[in-house]
Coordinates of C-alpha atoms in Angstrom, one line a residue:
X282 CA -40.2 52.8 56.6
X283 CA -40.5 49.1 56.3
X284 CA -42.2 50.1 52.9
X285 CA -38.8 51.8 51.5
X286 CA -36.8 48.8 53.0
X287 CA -39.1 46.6 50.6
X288 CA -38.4 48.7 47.3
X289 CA -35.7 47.7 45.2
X290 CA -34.4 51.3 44.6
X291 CA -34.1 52.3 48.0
X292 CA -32.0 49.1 48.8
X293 CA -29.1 49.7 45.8
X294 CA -29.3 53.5 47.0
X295 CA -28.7 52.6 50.6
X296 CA -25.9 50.2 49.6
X297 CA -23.7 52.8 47.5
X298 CA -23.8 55.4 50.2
X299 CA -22.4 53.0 52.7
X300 CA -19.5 51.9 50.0
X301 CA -18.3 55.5 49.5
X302 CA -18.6 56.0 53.2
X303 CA -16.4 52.9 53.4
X304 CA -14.5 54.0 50.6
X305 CA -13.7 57.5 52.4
X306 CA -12.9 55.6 55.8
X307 CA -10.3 53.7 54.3
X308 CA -8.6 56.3 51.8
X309 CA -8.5 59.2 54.3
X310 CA -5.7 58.0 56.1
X311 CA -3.4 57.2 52.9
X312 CA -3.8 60.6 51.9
X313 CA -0.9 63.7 52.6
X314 CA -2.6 65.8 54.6
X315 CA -1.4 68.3 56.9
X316 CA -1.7 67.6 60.7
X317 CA -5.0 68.5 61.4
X318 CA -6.0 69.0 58.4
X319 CA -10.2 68.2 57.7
X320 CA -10.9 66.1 54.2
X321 CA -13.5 67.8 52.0
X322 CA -11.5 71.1 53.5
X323 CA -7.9 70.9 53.5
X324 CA -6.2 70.4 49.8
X325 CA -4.0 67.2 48.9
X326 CA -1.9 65.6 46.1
X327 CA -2.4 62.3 44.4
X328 CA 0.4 60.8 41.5
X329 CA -1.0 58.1 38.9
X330 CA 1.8 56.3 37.4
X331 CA 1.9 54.7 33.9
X332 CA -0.8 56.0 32.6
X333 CA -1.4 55.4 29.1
X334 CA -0.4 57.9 26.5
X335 CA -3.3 57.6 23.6
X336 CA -2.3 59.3 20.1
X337 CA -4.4 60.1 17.7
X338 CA -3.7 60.0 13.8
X339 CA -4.5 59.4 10.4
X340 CA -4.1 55.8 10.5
X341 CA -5.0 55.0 7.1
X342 CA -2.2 56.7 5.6
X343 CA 0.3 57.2 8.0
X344 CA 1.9 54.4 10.5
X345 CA 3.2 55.9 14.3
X346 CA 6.9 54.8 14.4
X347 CA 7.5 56.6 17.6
X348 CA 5.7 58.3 20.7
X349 CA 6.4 56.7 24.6
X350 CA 3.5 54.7 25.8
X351 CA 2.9 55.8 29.3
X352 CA 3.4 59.2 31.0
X353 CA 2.8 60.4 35.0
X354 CA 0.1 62.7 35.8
X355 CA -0.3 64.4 39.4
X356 CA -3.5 66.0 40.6
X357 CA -3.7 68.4 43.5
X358 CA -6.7 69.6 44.6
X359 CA -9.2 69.0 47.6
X360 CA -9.6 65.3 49.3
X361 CA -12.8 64.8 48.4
X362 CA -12.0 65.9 44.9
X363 CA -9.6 63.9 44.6
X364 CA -11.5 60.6 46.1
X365 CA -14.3 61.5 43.7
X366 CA -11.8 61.3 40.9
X367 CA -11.2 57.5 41.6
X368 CA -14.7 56.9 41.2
X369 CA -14.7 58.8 37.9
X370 CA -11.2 57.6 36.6
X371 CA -12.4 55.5 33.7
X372 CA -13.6 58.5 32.0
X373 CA -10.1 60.4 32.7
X374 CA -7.7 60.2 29.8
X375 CA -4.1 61.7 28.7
X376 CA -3.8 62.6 24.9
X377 CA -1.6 63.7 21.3
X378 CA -3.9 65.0 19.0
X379 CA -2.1 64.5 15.5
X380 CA -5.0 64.1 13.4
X381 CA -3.5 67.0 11.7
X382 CA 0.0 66.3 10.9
X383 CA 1.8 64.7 7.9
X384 CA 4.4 62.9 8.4
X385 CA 7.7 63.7 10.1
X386 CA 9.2 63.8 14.0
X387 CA 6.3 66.0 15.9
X388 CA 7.0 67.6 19.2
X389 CA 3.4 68.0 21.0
X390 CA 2.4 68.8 24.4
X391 CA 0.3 66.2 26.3
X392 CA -3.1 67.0 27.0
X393 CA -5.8 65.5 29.3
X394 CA -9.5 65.5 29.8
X395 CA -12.3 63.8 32.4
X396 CA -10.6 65.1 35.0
X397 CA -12.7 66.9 37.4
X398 CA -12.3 70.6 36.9
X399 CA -11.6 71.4 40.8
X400 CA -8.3 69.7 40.4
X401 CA -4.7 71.2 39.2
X402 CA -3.4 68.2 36.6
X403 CA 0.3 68.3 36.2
X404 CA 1.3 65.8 33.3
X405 CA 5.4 64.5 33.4
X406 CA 6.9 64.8 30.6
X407 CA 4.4 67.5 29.3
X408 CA 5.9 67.4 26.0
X409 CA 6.4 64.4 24.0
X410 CA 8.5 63.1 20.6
X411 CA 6.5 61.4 18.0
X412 CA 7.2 60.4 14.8
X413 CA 4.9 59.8 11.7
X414 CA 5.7 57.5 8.7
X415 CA 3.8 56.9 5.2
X416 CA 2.2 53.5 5.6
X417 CA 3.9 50.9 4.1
X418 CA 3.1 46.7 3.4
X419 CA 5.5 44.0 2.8
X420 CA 5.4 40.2 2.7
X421 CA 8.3 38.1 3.9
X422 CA 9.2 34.3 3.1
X423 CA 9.3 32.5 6.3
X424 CA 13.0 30.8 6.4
X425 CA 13.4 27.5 8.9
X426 CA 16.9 27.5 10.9
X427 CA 17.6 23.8 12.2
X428 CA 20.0 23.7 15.1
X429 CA 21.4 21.2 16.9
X430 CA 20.6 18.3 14.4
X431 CA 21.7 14.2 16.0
X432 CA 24.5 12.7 14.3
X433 CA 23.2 10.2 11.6
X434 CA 19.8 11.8 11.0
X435 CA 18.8 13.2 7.9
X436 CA 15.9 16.1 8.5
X437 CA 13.9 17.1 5.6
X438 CA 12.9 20.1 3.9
X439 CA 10.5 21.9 6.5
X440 CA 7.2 22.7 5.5
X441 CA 6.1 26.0 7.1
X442 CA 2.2 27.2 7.4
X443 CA 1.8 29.9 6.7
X444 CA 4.6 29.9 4.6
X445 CA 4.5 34.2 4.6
X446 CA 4.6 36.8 6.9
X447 CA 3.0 40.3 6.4
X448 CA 4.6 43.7 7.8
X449 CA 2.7 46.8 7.8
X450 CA 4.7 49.8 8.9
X451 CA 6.2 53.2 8.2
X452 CA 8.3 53.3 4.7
X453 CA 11.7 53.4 6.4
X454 CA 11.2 50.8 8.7
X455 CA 9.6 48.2 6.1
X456 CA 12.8 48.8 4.1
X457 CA 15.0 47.9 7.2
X458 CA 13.9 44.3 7.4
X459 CA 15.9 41.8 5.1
X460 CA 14.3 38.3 6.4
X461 CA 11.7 36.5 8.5
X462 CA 13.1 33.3 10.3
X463 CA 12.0 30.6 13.0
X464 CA 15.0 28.9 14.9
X465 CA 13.8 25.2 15.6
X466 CA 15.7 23.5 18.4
X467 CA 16.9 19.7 16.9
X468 CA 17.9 18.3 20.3
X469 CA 16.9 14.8 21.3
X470 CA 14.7 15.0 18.1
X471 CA 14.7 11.7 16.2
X472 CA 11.6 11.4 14.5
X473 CA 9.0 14.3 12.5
X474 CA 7.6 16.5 14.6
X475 CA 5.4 19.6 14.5
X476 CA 5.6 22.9 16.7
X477 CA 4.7 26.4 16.6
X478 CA 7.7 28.6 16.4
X479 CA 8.0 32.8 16.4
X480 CA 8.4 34.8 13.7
X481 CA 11.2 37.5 14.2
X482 CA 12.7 39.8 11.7
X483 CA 16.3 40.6 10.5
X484 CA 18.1 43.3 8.7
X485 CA 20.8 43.0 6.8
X486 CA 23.5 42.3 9.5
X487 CA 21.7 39.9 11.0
X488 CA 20.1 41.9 13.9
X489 CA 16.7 41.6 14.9
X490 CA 14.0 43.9 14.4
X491 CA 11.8 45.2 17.1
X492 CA 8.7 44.5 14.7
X493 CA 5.9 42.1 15.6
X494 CA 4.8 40.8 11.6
X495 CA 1.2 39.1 10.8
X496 CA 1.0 36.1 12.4
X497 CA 3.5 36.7 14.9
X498 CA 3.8 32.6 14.4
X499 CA 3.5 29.9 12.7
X500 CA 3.5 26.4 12.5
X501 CA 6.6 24.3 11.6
X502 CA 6.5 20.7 10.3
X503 CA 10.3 18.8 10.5
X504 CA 10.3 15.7 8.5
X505 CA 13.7 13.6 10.1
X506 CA 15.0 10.2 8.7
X507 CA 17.6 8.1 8.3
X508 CA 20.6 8.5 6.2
X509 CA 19.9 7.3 2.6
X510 CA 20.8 8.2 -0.9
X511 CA 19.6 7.7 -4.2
X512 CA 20.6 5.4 -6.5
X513 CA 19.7 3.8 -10.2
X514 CA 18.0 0.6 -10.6
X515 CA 19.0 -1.8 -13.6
X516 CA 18.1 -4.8 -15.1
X517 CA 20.1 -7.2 -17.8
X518 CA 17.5 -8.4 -20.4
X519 CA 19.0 -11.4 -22.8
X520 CA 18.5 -10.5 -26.5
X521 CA 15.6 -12.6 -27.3
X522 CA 12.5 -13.8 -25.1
X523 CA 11.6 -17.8 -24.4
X524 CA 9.2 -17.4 -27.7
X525 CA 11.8 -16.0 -30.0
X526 CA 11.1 -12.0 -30.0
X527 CA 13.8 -10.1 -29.7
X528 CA 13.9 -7.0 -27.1
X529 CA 13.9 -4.1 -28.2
X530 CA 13.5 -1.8 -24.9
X531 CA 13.3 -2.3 -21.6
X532 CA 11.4 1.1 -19.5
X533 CA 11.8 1.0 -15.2
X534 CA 9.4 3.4 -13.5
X535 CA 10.4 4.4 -11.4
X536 CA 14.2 4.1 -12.5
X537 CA 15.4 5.2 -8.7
X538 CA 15.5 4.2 -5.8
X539 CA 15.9 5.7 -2.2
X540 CA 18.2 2.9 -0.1
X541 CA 18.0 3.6 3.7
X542 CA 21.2 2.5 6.0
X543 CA 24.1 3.9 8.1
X544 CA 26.5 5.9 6.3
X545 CA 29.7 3.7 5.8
X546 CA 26.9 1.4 4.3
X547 CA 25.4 3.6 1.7
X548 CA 29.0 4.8 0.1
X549 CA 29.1 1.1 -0.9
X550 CA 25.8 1.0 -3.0
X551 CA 26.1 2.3 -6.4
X552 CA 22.9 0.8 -7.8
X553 CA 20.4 -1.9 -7.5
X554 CA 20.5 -5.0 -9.9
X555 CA 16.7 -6.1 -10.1
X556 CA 17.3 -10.2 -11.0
X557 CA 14.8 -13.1 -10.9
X558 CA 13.1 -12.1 -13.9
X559 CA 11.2 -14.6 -15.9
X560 CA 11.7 -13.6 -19.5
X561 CA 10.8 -17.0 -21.2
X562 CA 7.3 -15.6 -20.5
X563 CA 7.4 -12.6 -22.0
X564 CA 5.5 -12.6 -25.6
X565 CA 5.2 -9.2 -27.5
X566 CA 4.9 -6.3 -25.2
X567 CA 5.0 -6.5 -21.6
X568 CA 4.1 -4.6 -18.3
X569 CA 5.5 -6.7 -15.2
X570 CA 5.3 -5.2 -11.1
X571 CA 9.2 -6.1 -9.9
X572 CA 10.4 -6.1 -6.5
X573 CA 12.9 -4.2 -5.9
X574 CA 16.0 -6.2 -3.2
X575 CA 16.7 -4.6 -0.5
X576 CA 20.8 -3.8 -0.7
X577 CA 23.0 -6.2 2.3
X578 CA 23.5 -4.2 4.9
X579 CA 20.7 -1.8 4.1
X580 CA 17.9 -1.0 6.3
X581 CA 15.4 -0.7 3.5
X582 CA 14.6 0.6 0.0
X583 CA 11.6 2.9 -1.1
X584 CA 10.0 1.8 -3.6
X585 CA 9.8 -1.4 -2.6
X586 CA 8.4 -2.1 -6.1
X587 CA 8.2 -0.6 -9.6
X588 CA 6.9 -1.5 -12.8
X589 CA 8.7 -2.4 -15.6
X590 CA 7.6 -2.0 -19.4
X591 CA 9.1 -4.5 -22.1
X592 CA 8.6 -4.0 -25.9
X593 CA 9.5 -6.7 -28.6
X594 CA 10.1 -7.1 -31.9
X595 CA 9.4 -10.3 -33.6
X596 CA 12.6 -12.3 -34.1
X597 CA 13.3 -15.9 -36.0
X598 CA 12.0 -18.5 -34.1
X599 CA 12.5 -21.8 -34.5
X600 CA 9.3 -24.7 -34.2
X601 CA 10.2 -28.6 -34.3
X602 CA 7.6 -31.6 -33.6
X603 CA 8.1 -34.9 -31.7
X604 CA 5.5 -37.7 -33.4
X605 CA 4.2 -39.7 -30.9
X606 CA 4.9 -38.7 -27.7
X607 CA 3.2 -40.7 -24.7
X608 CA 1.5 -39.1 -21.7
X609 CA 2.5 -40.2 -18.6
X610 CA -0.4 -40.2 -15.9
X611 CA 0.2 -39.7 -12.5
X612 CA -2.9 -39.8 -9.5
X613 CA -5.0 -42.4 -11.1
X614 CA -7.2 -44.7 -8.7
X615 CA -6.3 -48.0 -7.8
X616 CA -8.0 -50.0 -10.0
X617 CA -9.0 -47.6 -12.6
X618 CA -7.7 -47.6 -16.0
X619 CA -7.3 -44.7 -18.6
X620 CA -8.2 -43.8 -21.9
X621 CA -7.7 -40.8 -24.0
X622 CA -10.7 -41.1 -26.7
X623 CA -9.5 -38.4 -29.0
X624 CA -5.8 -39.6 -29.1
X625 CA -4.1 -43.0 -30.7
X626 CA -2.6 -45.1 -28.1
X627 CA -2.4 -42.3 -25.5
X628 CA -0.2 -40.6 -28.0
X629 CA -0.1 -37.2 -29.7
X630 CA 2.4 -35.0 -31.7
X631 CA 3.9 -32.4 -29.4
X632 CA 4.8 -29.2 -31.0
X633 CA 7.9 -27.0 -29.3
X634 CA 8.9 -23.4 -30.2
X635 CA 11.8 -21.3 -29.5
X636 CA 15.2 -20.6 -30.7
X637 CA 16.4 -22.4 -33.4
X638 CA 20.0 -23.3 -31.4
X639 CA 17.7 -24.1 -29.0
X640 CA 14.7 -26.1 -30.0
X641 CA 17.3 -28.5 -32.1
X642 CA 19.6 -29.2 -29.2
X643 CA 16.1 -30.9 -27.2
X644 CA 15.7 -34.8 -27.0
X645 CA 12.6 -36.7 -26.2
X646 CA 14.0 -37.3 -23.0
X647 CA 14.0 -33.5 -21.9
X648 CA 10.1 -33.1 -21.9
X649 CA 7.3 -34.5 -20.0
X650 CA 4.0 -34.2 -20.9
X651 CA 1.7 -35.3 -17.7
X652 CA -1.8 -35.5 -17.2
X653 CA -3.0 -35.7 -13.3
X654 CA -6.0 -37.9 -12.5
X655 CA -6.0 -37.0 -8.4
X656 CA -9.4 -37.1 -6.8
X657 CA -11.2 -38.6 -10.5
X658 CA -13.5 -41.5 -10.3
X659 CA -14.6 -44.1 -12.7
X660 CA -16.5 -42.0 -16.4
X661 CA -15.8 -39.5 -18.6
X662 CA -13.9 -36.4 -17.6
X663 CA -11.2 -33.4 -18.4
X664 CA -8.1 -33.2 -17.6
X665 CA -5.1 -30.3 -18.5
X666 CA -2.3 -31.3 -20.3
X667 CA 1.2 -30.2 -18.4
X668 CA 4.3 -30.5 -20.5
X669 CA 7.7 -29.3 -19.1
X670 CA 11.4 -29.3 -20.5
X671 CA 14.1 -26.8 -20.7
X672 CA 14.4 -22.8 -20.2
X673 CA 13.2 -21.0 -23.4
X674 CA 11.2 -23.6 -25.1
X675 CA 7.5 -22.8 -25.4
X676 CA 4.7 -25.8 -25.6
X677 CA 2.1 -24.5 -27.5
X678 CA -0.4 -27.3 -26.3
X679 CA 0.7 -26.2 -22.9
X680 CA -2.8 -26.5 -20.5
X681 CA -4.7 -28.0 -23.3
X682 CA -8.0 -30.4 -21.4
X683 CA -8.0 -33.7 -22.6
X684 CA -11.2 -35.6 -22.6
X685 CA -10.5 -38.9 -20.6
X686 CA -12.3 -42.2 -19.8
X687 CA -11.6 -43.8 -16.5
X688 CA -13.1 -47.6 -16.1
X689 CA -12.8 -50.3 -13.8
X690 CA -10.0 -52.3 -14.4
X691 CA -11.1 -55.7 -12.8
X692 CA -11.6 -58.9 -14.8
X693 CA -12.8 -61.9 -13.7
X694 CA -10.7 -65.3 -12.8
X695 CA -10.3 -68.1 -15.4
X696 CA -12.4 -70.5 -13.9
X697 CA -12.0 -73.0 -16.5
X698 CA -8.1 -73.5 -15.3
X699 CA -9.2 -74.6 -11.5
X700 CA -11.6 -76.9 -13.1
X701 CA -9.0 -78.7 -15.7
X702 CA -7.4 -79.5 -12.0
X703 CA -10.4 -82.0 -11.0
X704 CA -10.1 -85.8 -12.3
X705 CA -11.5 -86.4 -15.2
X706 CA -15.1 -88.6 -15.1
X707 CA -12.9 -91.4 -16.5
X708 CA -10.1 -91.8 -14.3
X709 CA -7.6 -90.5 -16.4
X710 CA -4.8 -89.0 -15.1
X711 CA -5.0 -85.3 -15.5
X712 CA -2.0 -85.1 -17.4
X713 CA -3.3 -83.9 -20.7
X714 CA -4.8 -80.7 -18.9
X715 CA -3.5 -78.6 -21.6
X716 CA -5.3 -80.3 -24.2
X717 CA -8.5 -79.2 -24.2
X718 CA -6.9 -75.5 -25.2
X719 CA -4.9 -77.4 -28.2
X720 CA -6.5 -79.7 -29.7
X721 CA -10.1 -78.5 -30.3
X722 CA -8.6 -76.3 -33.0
X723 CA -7.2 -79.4 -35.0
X724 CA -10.2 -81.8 -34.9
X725 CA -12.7 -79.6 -36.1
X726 CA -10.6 -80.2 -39.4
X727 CA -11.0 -83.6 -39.1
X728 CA -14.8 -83.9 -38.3
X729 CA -16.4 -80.6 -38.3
X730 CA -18.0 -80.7 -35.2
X731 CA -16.0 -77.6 -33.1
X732 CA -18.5 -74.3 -34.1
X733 CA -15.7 -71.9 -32.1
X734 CA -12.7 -72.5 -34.7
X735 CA -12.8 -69.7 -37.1
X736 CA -10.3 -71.9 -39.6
X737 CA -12.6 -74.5 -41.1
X738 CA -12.6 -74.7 -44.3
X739 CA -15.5 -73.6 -46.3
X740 CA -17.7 -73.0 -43.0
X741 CA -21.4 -73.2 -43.5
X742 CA -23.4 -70.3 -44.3
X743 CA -25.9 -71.2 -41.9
X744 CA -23.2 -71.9 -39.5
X745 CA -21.4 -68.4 -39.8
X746 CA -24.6 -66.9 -38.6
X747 CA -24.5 -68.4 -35.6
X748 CA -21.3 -67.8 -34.9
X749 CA -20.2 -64.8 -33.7
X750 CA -16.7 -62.9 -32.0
X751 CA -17.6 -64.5 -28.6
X752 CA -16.0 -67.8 -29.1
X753 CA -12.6 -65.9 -30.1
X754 CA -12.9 -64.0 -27.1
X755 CA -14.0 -66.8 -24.8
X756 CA -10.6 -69.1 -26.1
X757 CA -8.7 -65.9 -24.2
X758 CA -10.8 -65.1 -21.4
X759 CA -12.9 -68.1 -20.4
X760 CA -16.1 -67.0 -18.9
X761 CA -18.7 -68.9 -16.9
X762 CA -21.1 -69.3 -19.8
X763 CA -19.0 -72.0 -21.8
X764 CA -18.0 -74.3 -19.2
X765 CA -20.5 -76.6 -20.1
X766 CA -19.0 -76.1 -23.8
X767 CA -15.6 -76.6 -22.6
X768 CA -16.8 -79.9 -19.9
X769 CA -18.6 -81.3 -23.4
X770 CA -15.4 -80.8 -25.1
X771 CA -12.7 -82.5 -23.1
X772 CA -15.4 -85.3 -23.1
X773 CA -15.3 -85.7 -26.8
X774 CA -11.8 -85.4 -26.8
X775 CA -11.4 -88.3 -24.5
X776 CA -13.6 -90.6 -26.2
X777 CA -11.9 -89.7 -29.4
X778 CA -8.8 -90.9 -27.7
X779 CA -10.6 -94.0 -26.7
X780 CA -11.3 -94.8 -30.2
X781 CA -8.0 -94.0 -31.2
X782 CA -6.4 -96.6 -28.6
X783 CA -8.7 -99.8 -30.1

């Protein structure tokens, strides 16, 4: 015994006889038995509600349009028949066979199998109304009702996905349905959303249709935004650019706008005036990005930009020159002086082009041509030439680099000056100081001894090579090398003077 007890089989066998006796225990007293009456012996009734009504059919060319779902059965037979049919009631089934039948209303009994045979099966209602229709297929547009939309907001066209429904059914009922719709609730709703919504179908009065399509839903995007309208943008172009073309056509893109604000605000707003547009700048044919203002009172424009196309035609302009003109420098070191190598006196002739009315109405005093030396130290460098004067005049030389030389501008003292202030070795009064600058040019005349006057007369050839431009220079800017020259001078002077006096 403890052998069966440890094989497998025996154990599930064991275990389903005690659940049937269980089964029985429990069972035996919910059945309508006569008093006294003995299960397994005495005969009883059991009623199955709802049970499911299965009909069969040529479902590929014919669509079941009517036919109940559920019917009642009652079995009488036996008790333990009748518990043994509760085991077994997965395999028991009630049934329309119309594999056979076109189609049409059909008025067919109910049948029923799997049922154990030892039972009477009594089947309420045994006869059934079904109708057959000709398959039929039909796609509907899905249609989006908004209700309840908030005062001031502006909901978009709904974008639906999928944007179709399909209907399979019998002829006469496909023809029936007029539309597809989703009702979306706008309540509260103040931005774009996104929900699923139910399909349901309408006829033609507006009724809806107990037909389920394919999907039975979808999916329902609501954009929602502010009031706005639409409105043209413009611009006011002058008949001839700063360099003398003349306009020809002027192309916005895009040439619309969308202006966003409350409603009393938008009935004001006829258009958008683009301005701040610099058309001195515009030579032969132009593509510019504009912004586009935002409207007062608005909440916002979209685009916020657009692009703007400008062709020209060439038109008589008008060119005039100013000989001349001086550059004014601005930045330059303390200390440092400038020089233009490539122009005469820091000078050049400025050239100006525009309309002729223009260009002749513009004085010297209009323009300014500048050349900024921040941040340069002392050698060679380049530097950009900035000239400005009035609207719609164009500076050719505009940005042109300069070559520049900055030196040191410090020069050394005239030293011989403090030392005309000492007393003379003599003791003379030092009130001929002057002198020694004078008269050193006339007495060379006299006795030809002065080598720094470039007016003797017939100077020697021998002499003229050994002169040279420094004594020229050094009778302006007295150096330290000739103050011996200049001490031996105002000595000569003073004995000249001596021998004068006697």
């Amino acid at each position: 015994m403890d052998k069966l007890f440890n094989k497998g089989w025996f154990i599930k066998l064991i275990s389903i006889l005690i659940a049937v006796m269980l089964f029985l225990m429990v069972n035996v007293g919910n059945q309508p038995n006569q008093a006294g009456g003995i299960p397994g012996i005495t005969d009883g009734s059991r009623v199955l509600e709802d049970v499911p009504l299965n009909v069969y059919y040529d479902e590929e060319n014919y669509v079941l349009t009517e036919a109940p779902e559920t019917v009642q059965v009652t079995m009488r037979g036996p008790q333990n028949v009748l518990t043994l049919s509760q085991i077994t009631s997965g395999q028991q089934e009630v049934y329309v066979d119309l594999e056979e039948m076109e189609a049409g209303s059909h008025y067919e009994r109910v049948q029923h199998r799997g049922f154990p045979s030892d039972l009477n099966i009594s089947i309420a209602p045994m006869t059934v109304s079904l109708t057959l229709e000709e398959r039929a297929t039909a796609s509907f547009p899905v249609e989006v009702n908004l209700e309840n939309v908030e005062e001031g907001m502006d909901a978009g066209q709904p974008v639906v996905e999928p944007s179709s429904v399909t209907v399979t059914s019998g002829g006469e009922t496909v023809e029936e349905i007029d539309s597809a719709q989703v009702t979306i609730d706008m309540s509260g709703r103040t931005e774009g959303f996104t929900e699923t919504a139910d399909v349901v179908l309408y006829d033609e009065s507006g009724n809806a249709l107990d037909i389920v399509p394919d999907p039975g839903e979808v999916e329902v995007r609501v954009p929602l935004d502010s009031p706005h309208t639409e409105v043209p943008l413009q611009v006011n172009p002058p008949d001839e650019t700063g360099s003398g073309r003349v306009i020809s056509s002027v192309t916005l893109i895009p040439d619309t706008a969308a202006v966003y604000g409350a409603p009393d605000v938008l009935d004001g707003i006829s258009s958008i005036e683009i301005e701040d547009i610099n058309w001195s700048d515009m030579d032969g044919d132009t593509t510019v990005e504009l912004e586009v203002p935002v409207p007062e009172g608005a909440d916002r424009v979209e685009p916020g930009s657009v692009t703007m196309e400008v062709n020209t035609e060439n038109g008589e302009a008008s060119q005039r020159e100013f000989s001349g003109f001086s550059i004014e420098v601005q930045g330059l070191a303390s200390g440092l002086n400038a020089e233009f190598p490539t122009l005469e006196n820091n000078q050049f002739t400025l050239e100006l082009q525009g309309e002729e009315e223009v260009v002749e109405s513009v004085s010297r005093s209009d323009i300014r041509a500048v050349v900024n030396l921040s941040g340069l130290s002392a050698g060679e460098h380049q530097a950009a030439l900035q000239i400005t004067g009035p609207s719609g005049i164009q500076f050719p030389q505009n940005g042109t680099e300069l070559p520049v030389e900055l030196t040191d501008g410090t020069r050394p003292s005239e030293e011989p000056e403090e030392e005309d202030d000492e007393e003379p070795e003599n003791g003379q009064e030092p009130e001929n100081d002057q002198e020694p600058e004078n008269e050193p040019a006339e007495e060379p005349q006299q006795n030809g001894e002065d080598e720094n006057n470039e007016e003797l007369p017939e100077p020697d050839p021998q002499e003229e090579q050994e002169n040279n431009e420094e004594p020229e220079e050094n009778m302006d800017e007295p150096d330290e090398e000739n103050e011996n020259e200049l001490e031996d001078q105002n000595n000569l002077d003073e004995d000249n003077n001596n021998e004068e006096s006697a």
